[in-house]
PDB file of C-alpha atoms and ligand atoms in Angstrom:
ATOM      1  CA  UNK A 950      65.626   7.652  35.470  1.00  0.00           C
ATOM      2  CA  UNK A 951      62.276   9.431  36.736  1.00  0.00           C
ATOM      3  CA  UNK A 952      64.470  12.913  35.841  1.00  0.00           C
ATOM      4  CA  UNK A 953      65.545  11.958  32.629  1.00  0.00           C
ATOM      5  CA  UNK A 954      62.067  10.671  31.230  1.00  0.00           C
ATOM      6  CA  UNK A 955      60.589  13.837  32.513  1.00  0.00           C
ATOM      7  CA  UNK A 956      62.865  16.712  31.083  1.00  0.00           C
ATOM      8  CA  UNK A 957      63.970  14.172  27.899  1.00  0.00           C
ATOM      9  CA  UNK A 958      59.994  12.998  27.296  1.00  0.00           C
ATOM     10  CA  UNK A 959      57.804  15.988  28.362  1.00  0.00           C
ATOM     11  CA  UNK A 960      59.966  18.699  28.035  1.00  0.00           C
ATOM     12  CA  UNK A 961      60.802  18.156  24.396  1.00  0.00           C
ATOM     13  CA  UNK A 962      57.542  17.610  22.906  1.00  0.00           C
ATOM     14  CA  UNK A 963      55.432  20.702  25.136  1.00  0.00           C
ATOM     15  CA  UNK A 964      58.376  22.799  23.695  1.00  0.00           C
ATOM     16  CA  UNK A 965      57.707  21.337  20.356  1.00  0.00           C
ATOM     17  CA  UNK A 966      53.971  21.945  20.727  1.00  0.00           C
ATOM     18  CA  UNK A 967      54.007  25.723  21.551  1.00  0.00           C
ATOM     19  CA  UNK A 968      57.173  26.326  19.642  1.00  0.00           C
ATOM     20  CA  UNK A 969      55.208  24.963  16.437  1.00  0.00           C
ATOM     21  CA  UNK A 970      52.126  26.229  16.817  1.00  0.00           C
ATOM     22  CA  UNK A 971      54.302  29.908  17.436  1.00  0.00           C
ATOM     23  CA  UNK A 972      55.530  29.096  14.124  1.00  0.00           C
ATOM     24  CA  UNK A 973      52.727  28.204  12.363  1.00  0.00           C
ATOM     25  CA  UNK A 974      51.050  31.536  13.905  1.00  0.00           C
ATOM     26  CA  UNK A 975      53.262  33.634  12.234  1.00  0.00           C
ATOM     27  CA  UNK A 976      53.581  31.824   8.589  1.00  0.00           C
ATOM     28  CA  UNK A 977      49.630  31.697   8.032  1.00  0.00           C
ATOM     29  CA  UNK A 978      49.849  29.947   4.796  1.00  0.00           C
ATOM     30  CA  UNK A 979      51.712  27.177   6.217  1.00  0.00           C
ATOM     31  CA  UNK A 980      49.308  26.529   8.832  1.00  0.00           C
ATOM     32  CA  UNK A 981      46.620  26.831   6.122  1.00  0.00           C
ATOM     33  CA  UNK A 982      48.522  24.435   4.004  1.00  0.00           C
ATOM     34  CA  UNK A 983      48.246  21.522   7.424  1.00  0.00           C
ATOM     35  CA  UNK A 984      44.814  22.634   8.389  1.00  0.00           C
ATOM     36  CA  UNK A 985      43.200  22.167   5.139  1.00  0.00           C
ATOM     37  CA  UNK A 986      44.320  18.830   4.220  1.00  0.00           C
ATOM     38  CA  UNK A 987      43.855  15.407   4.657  1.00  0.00           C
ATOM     39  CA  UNK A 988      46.778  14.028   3.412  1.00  0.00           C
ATOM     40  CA  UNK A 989      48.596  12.380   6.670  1.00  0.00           C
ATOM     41  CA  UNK A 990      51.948  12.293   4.713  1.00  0.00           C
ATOM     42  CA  UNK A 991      51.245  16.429   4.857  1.00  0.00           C
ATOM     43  CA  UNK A 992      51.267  16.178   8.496  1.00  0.00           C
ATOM     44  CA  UNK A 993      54.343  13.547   8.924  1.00  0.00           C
ATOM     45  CA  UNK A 994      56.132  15.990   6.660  1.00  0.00           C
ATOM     46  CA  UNK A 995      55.049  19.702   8.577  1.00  0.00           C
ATOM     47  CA  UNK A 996      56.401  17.366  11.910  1.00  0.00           C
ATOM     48  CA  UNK A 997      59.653  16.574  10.166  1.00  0.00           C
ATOM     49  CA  UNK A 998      60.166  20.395   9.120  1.00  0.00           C
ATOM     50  CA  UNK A 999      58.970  21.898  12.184  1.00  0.00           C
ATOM     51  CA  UNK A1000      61.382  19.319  14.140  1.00  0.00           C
ATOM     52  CA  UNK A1001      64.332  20.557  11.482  1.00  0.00           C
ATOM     53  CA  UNK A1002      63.577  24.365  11.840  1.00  0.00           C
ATOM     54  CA  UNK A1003      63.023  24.701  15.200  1.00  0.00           C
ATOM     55  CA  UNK A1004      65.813  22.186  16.592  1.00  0.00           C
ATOM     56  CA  UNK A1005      65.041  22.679  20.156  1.00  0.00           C
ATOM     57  CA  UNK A1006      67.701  20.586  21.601  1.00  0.00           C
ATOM     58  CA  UNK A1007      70.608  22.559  20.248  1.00  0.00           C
ATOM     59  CA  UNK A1008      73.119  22.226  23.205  1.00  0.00           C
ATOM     60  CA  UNK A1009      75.563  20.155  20.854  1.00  0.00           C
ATOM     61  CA  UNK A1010      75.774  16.510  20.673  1.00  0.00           C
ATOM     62  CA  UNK A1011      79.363  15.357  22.154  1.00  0.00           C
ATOM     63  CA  UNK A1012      81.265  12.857  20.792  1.00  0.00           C
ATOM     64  CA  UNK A1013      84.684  11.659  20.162  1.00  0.00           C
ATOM     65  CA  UNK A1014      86.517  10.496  16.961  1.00  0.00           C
ATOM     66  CA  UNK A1015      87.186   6.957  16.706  1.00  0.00           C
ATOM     67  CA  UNK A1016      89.393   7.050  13.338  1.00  0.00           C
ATOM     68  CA  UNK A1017      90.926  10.131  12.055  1.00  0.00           C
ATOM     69  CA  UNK A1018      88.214  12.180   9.819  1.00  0.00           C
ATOM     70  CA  UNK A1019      88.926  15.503   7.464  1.00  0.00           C
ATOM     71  CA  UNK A1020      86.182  18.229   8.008  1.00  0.00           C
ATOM     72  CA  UNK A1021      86.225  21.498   6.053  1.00  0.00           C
ATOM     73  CA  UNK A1022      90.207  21.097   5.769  1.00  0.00           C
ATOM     74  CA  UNK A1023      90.460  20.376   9.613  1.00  0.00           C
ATOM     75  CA  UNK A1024      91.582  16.716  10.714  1.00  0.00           C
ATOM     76  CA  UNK A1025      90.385  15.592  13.914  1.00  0.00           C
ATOM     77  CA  UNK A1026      92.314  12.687  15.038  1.00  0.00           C
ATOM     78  CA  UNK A1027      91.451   9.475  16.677  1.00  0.00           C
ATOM     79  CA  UNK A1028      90.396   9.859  20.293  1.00  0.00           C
ATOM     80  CA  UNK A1029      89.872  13.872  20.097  1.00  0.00           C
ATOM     81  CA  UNK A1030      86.715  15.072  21.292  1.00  0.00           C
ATOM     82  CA  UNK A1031      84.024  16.908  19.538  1.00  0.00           C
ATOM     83  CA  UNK A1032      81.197  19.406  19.660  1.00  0.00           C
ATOM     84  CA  UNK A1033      78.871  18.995  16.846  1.00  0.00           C
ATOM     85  CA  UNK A1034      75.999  21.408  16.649  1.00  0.00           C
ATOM     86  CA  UNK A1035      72.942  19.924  14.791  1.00  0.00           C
ATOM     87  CA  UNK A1036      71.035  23.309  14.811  1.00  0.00           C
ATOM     88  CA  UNK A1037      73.633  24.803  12.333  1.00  0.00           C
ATOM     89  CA  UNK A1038      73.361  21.025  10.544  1.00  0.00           C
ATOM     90  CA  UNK A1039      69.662  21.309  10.036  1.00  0.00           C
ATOM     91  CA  UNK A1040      70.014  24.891   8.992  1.00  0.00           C
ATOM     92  CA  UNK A1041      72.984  23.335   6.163  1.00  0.00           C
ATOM     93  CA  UNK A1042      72.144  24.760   2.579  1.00  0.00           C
ATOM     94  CA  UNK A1043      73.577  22.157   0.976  1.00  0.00           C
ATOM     95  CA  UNK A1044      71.409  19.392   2.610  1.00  0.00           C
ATOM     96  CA  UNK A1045      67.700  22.034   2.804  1.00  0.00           C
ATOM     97  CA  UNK A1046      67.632  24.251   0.258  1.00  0.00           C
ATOM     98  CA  UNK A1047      66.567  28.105   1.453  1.00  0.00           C
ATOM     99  CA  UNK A1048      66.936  26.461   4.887  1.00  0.00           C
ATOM    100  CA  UNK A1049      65.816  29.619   7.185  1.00  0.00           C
ATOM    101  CA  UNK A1050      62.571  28.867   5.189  1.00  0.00           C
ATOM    102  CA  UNK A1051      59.521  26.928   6.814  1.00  0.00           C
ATOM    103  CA  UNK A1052      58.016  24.910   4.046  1.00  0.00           C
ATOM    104  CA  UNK A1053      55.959  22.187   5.405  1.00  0.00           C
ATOM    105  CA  UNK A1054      56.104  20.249   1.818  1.00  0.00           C
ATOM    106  CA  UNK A1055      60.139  19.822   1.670  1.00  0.00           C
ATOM    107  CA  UNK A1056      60.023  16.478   3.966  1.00  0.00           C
ATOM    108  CA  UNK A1057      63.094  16.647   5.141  1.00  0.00           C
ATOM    109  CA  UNK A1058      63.400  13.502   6.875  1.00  0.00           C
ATOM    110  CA  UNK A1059      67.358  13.184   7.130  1.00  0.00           C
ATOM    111  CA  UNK A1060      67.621  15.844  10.112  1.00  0.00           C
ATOM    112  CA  UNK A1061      69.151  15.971  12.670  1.00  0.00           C
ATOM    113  CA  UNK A1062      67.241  17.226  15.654  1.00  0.00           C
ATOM    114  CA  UNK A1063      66.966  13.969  17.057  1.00  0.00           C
ATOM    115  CA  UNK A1064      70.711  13.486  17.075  1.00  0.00           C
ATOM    116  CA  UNK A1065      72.077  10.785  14.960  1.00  0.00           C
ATOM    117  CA  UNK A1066      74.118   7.266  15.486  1.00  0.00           C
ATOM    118  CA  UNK A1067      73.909   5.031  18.478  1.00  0.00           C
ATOM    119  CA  UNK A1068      72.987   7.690  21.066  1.00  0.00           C
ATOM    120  CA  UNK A1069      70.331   8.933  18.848  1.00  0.00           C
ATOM    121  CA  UNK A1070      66.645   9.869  20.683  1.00  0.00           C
ATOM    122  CA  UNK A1071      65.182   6.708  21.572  1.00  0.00           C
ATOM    123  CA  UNK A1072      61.821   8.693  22.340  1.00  0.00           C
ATOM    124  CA  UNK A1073      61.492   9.884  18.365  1.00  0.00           C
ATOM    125  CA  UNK A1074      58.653   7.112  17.501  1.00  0.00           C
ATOM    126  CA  UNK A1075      56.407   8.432  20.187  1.00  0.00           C
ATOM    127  CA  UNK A1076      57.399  12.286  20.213  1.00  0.00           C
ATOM    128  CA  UNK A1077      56.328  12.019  15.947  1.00  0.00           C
ATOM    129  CA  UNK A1078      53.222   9.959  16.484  1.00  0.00           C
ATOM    130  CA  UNK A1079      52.624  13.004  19.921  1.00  0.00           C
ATOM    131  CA  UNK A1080      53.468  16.031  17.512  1.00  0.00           C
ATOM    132  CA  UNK A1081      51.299  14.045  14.672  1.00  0.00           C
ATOM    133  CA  UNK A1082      48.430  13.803  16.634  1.00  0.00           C
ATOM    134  CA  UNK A1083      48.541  17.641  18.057  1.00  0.00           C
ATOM    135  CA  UNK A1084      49.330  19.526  14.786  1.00  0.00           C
ATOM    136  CA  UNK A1085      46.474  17.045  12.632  1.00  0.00           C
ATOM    137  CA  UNK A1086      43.502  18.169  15.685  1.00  0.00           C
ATOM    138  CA  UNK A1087      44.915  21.638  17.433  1.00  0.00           C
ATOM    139  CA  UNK A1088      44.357  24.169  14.098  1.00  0.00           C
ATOM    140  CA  UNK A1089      41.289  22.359  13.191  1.00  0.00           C
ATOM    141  CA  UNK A1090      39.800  22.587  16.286  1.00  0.00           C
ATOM    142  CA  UNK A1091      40.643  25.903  17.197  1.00  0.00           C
ATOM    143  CA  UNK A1092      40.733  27.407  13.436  1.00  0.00           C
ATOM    144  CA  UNK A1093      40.633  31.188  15.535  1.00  0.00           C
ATOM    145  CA  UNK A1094      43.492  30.383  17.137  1.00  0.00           C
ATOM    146  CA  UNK A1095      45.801  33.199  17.470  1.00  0.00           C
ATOM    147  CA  UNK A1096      48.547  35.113  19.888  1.00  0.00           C
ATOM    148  CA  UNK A1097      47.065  37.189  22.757  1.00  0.00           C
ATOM    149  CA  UNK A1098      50.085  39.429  22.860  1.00  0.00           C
ATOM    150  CA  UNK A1099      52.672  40.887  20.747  1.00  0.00           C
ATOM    151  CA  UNK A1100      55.490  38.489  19.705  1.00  0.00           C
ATOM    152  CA  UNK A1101      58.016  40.292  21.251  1.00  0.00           C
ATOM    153  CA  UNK A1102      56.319  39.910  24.609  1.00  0.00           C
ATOM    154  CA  UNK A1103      57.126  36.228  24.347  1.00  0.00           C
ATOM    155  CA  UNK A1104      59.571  34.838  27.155  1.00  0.00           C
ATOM    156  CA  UNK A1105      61.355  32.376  25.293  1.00  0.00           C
ATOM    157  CA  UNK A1106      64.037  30.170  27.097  1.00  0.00           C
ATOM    158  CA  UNK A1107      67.213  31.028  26.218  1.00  0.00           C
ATOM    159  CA  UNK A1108      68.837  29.419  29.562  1.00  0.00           C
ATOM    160  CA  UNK A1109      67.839  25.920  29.016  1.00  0.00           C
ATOM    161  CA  UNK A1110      69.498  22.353  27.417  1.00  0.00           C
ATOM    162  CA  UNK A1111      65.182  22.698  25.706  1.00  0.00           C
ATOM    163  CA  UNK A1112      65.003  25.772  23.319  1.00  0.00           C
ATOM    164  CA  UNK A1113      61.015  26.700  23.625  1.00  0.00           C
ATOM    165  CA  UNK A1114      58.965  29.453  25.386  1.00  0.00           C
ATOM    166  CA  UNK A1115      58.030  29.487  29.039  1.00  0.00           C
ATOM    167  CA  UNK A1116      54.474  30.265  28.062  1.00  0.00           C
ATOM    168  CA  UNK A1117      52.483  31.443  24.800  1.00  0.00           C
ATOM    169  CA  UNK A1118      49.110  33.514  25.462  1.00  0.00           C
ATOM    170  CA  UNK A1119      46.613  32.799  22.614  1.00  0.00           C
ATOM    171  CA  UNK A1120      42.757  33.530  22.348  1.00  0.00           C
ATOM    172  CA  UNK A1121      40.464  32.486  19.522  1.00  0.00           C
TER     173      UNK A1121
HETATM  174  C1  HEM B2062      60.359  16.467  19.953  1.00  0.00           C
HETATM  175  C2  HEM B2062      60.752  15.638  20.861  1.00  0.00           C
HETATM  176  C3  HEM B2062      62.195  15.215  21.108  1.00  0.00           C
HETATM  177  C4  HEM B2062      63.378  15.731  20.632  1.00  0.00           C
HETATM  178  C5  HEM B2062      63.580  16.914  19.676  1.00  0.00           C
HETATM  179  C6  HEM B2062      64.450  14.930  21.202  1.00  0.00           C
HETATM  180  C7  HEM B2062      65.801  15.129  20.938  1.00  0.00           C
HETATM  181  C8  HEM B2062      66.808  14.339  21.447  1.00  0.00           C
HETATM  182  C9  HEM B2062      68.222  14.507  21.146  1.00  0.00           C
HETATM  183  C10 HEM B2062      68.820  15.580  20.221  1.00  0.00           C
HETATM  184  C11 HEM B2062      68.903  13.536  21.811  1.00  0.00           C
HETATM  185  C12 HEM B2062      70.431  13.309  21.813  1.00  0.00           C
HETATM  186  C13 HEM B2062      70.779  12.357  20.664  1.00  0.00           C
HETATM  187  C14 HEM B2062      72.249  12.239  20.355  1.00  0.00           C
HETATM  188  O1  HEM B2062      73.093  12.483  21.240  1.00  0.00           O
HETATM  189  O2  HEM B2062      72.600  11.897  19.193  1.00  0.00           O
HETATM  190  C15 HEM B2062      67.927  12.755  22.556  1.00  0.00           C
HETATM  191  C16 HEM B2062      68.235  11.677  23.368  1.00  0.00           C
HETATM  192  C17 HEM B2062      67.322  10.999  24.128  1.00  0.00           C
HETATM  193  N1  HEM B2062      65.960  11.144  24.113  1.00  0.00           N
HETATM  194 FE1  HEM B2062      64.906  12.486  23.002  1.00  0.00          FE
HETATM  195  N2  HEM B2062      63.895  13.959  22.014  1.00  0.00           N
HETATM  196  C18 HEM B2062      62.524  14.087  21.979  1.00  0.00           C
HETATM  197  C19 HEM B2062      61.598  13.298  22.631  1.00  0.00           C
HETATM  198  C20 HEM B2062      61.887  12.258  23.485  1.00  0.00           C
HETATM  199  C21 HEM B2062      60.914  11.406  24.140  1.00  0.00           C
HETATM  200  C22 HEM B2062      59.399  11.533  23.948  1.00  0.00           C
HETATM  201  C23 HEM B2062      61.619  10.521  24.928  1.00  0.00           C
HETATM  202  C24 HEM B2062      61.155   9.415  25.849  1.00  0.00           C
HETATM  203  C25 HEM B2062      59.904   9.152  26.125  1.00  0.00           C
HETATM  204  C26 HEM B2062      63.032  10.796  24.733  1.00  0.00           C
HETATM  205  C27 HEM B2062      64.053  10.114  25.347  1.00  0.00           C
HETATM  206  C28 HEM B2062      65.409  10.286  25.048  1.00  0.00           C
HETATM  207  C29 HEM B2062      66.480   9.534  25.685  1.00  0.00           C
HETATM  208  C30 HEM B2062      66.318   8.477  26.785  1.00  0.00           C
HETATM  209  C31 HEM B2062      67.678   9.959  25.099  1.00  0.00           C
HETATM  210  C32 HEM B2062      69.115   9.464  25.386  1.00  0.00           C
HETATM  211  C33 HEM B2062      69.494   8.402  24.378  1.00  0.00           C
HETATM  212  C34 HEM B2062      70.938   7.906  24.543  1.00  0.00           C
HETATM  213  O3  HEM B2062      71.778   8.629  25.093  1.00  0.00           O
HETATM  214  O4  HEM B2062      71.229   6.763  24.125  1.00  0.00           O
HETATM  215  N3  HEM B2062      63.157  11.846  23.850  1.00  0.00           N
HETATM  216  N4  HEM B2062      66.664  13.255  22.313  1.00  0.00           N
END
C-alpha cells in the first residue's frame, strides 16, 4: 500500500513538475502565456495539455476484451488481451489537432494520461489541484527561472514505469 502511494502519488506529480516546467523552458511563449495571466481556467487548461503532451505514465494500460470489438480492421475477440498505449492516444490527430504541438489554450480535457474506465487514476483530483497550484506560483515567483545546463545534458529516465528526468539544474 505504503509502495504504491509512494511511486503512484509522488512519483507522478515530481515528474510532472520538472517535466513541465522543462517544457515550458523551452516554449517561452507558452510559459509567458501561464505566467501572465490570471485566468485560472488558463492554468486548468496548461495542466490538462502538459498532462496530454508529456504522458509520463506510458507503459501501456492492460486490459482484456469483454465483447468482440473492430479496431483499424483488426477484431479482437472476447477474452483476448490487450496493450493499449495512451501516449500514442494523446498524441492521436484526429482527437488534438497538430498534436506534437504544446498549446496551453487547446484544453484538451478528454486525454488519456490518466488512463480511462474503471481502473482509471484515482489520484487525478489531487495530482490537478498539486500541478495547479505549482505551475499558477513557480514562473511567477521565479520569473528568471531558467536551465543551468545544456538540454542535452539532461538525464531523463528512460528505464522507468514514470517517464521524467532524474534531475533538472536551473538558476535564475
Ligand atoms: C500527474 C500525476 C498522475 C498521473 C499522470 C497518473 C497516472 C495514472 C495512470 C495512467 C493510471 C492507470 C490507469 C488505468 O489503468 O486506466 C493510474 C492509476 C492509479 N493512480 Fe495515478 N497518476 C497520477 C497521480 C496519482 C496520485 C497523486 C495518486 C494518489 C495519491 C495516484 C494513485 C493511483 C492509483 C491508486 C492507481 C490505481 C487505480 C486502479 O488500478 O484502480 N495517482 N495513475
Amino acid at each position: 500500500m505504503g509502495m504504491l502511494l509512494l511511486t503512484a502519488g509522488h512519483e507522478t506529480t515530481a515528474n510532472m513538475i520538472a517535466l513541465g516546467t522543462l517544457a515550458l523552458l523551452q516554449n517561452p511563449d507558452q510559459l509567458d502565456r501561464l505566467r501572465e495571466s490570471e485566468d485560472p481556467k488558463v492554468v486548468a487548461s496548461a495542466v490538462e495539455e502538459l498532462l496530454r503532451h508529456l504522458t509520463i505514465v506510458h507503459s501501456g494500460r492492460r486490459r482484456v476484451a469483454l465483447a468482440d470489438i473492430e479496431v483499424g480492421g483488426v477484431t479482437i475477440r472476447t477474452g483476448e488481451g490487450v496493450v493499449l498505449s495512451n501516449d500514442a492516444a494523446n498524441r492521436d490527430p484526429d482527437a488534438f489537432p497538430v498534436p506534437d504541438l504544446l498549446d496551453i489554450g487547446r484544453n484538451p480535457r478528454h486525454h488519456v494520461a490518466f488512463g480511462f474506465g474503471v481502473h482509471q487514476c484515482l489520484g487525478q483530483p489531487l495530482a490537478r489541484v498539486e500541478l495547479q497550484v505549482v505551475y499558477s506560483t513557480l514562473y511567477r515567483r521565479i520569473p528568471t527561472l531558467k536551465l543551468a545546463v545544456d538540454p542535452d545534458e539532461i538525464p531523463f529516465k528512460h528505464d522507468g514505469n514514470v517517464y521524467g528526468v532524474y534531475e533538472l539544474p536551473v538558476t535564475w
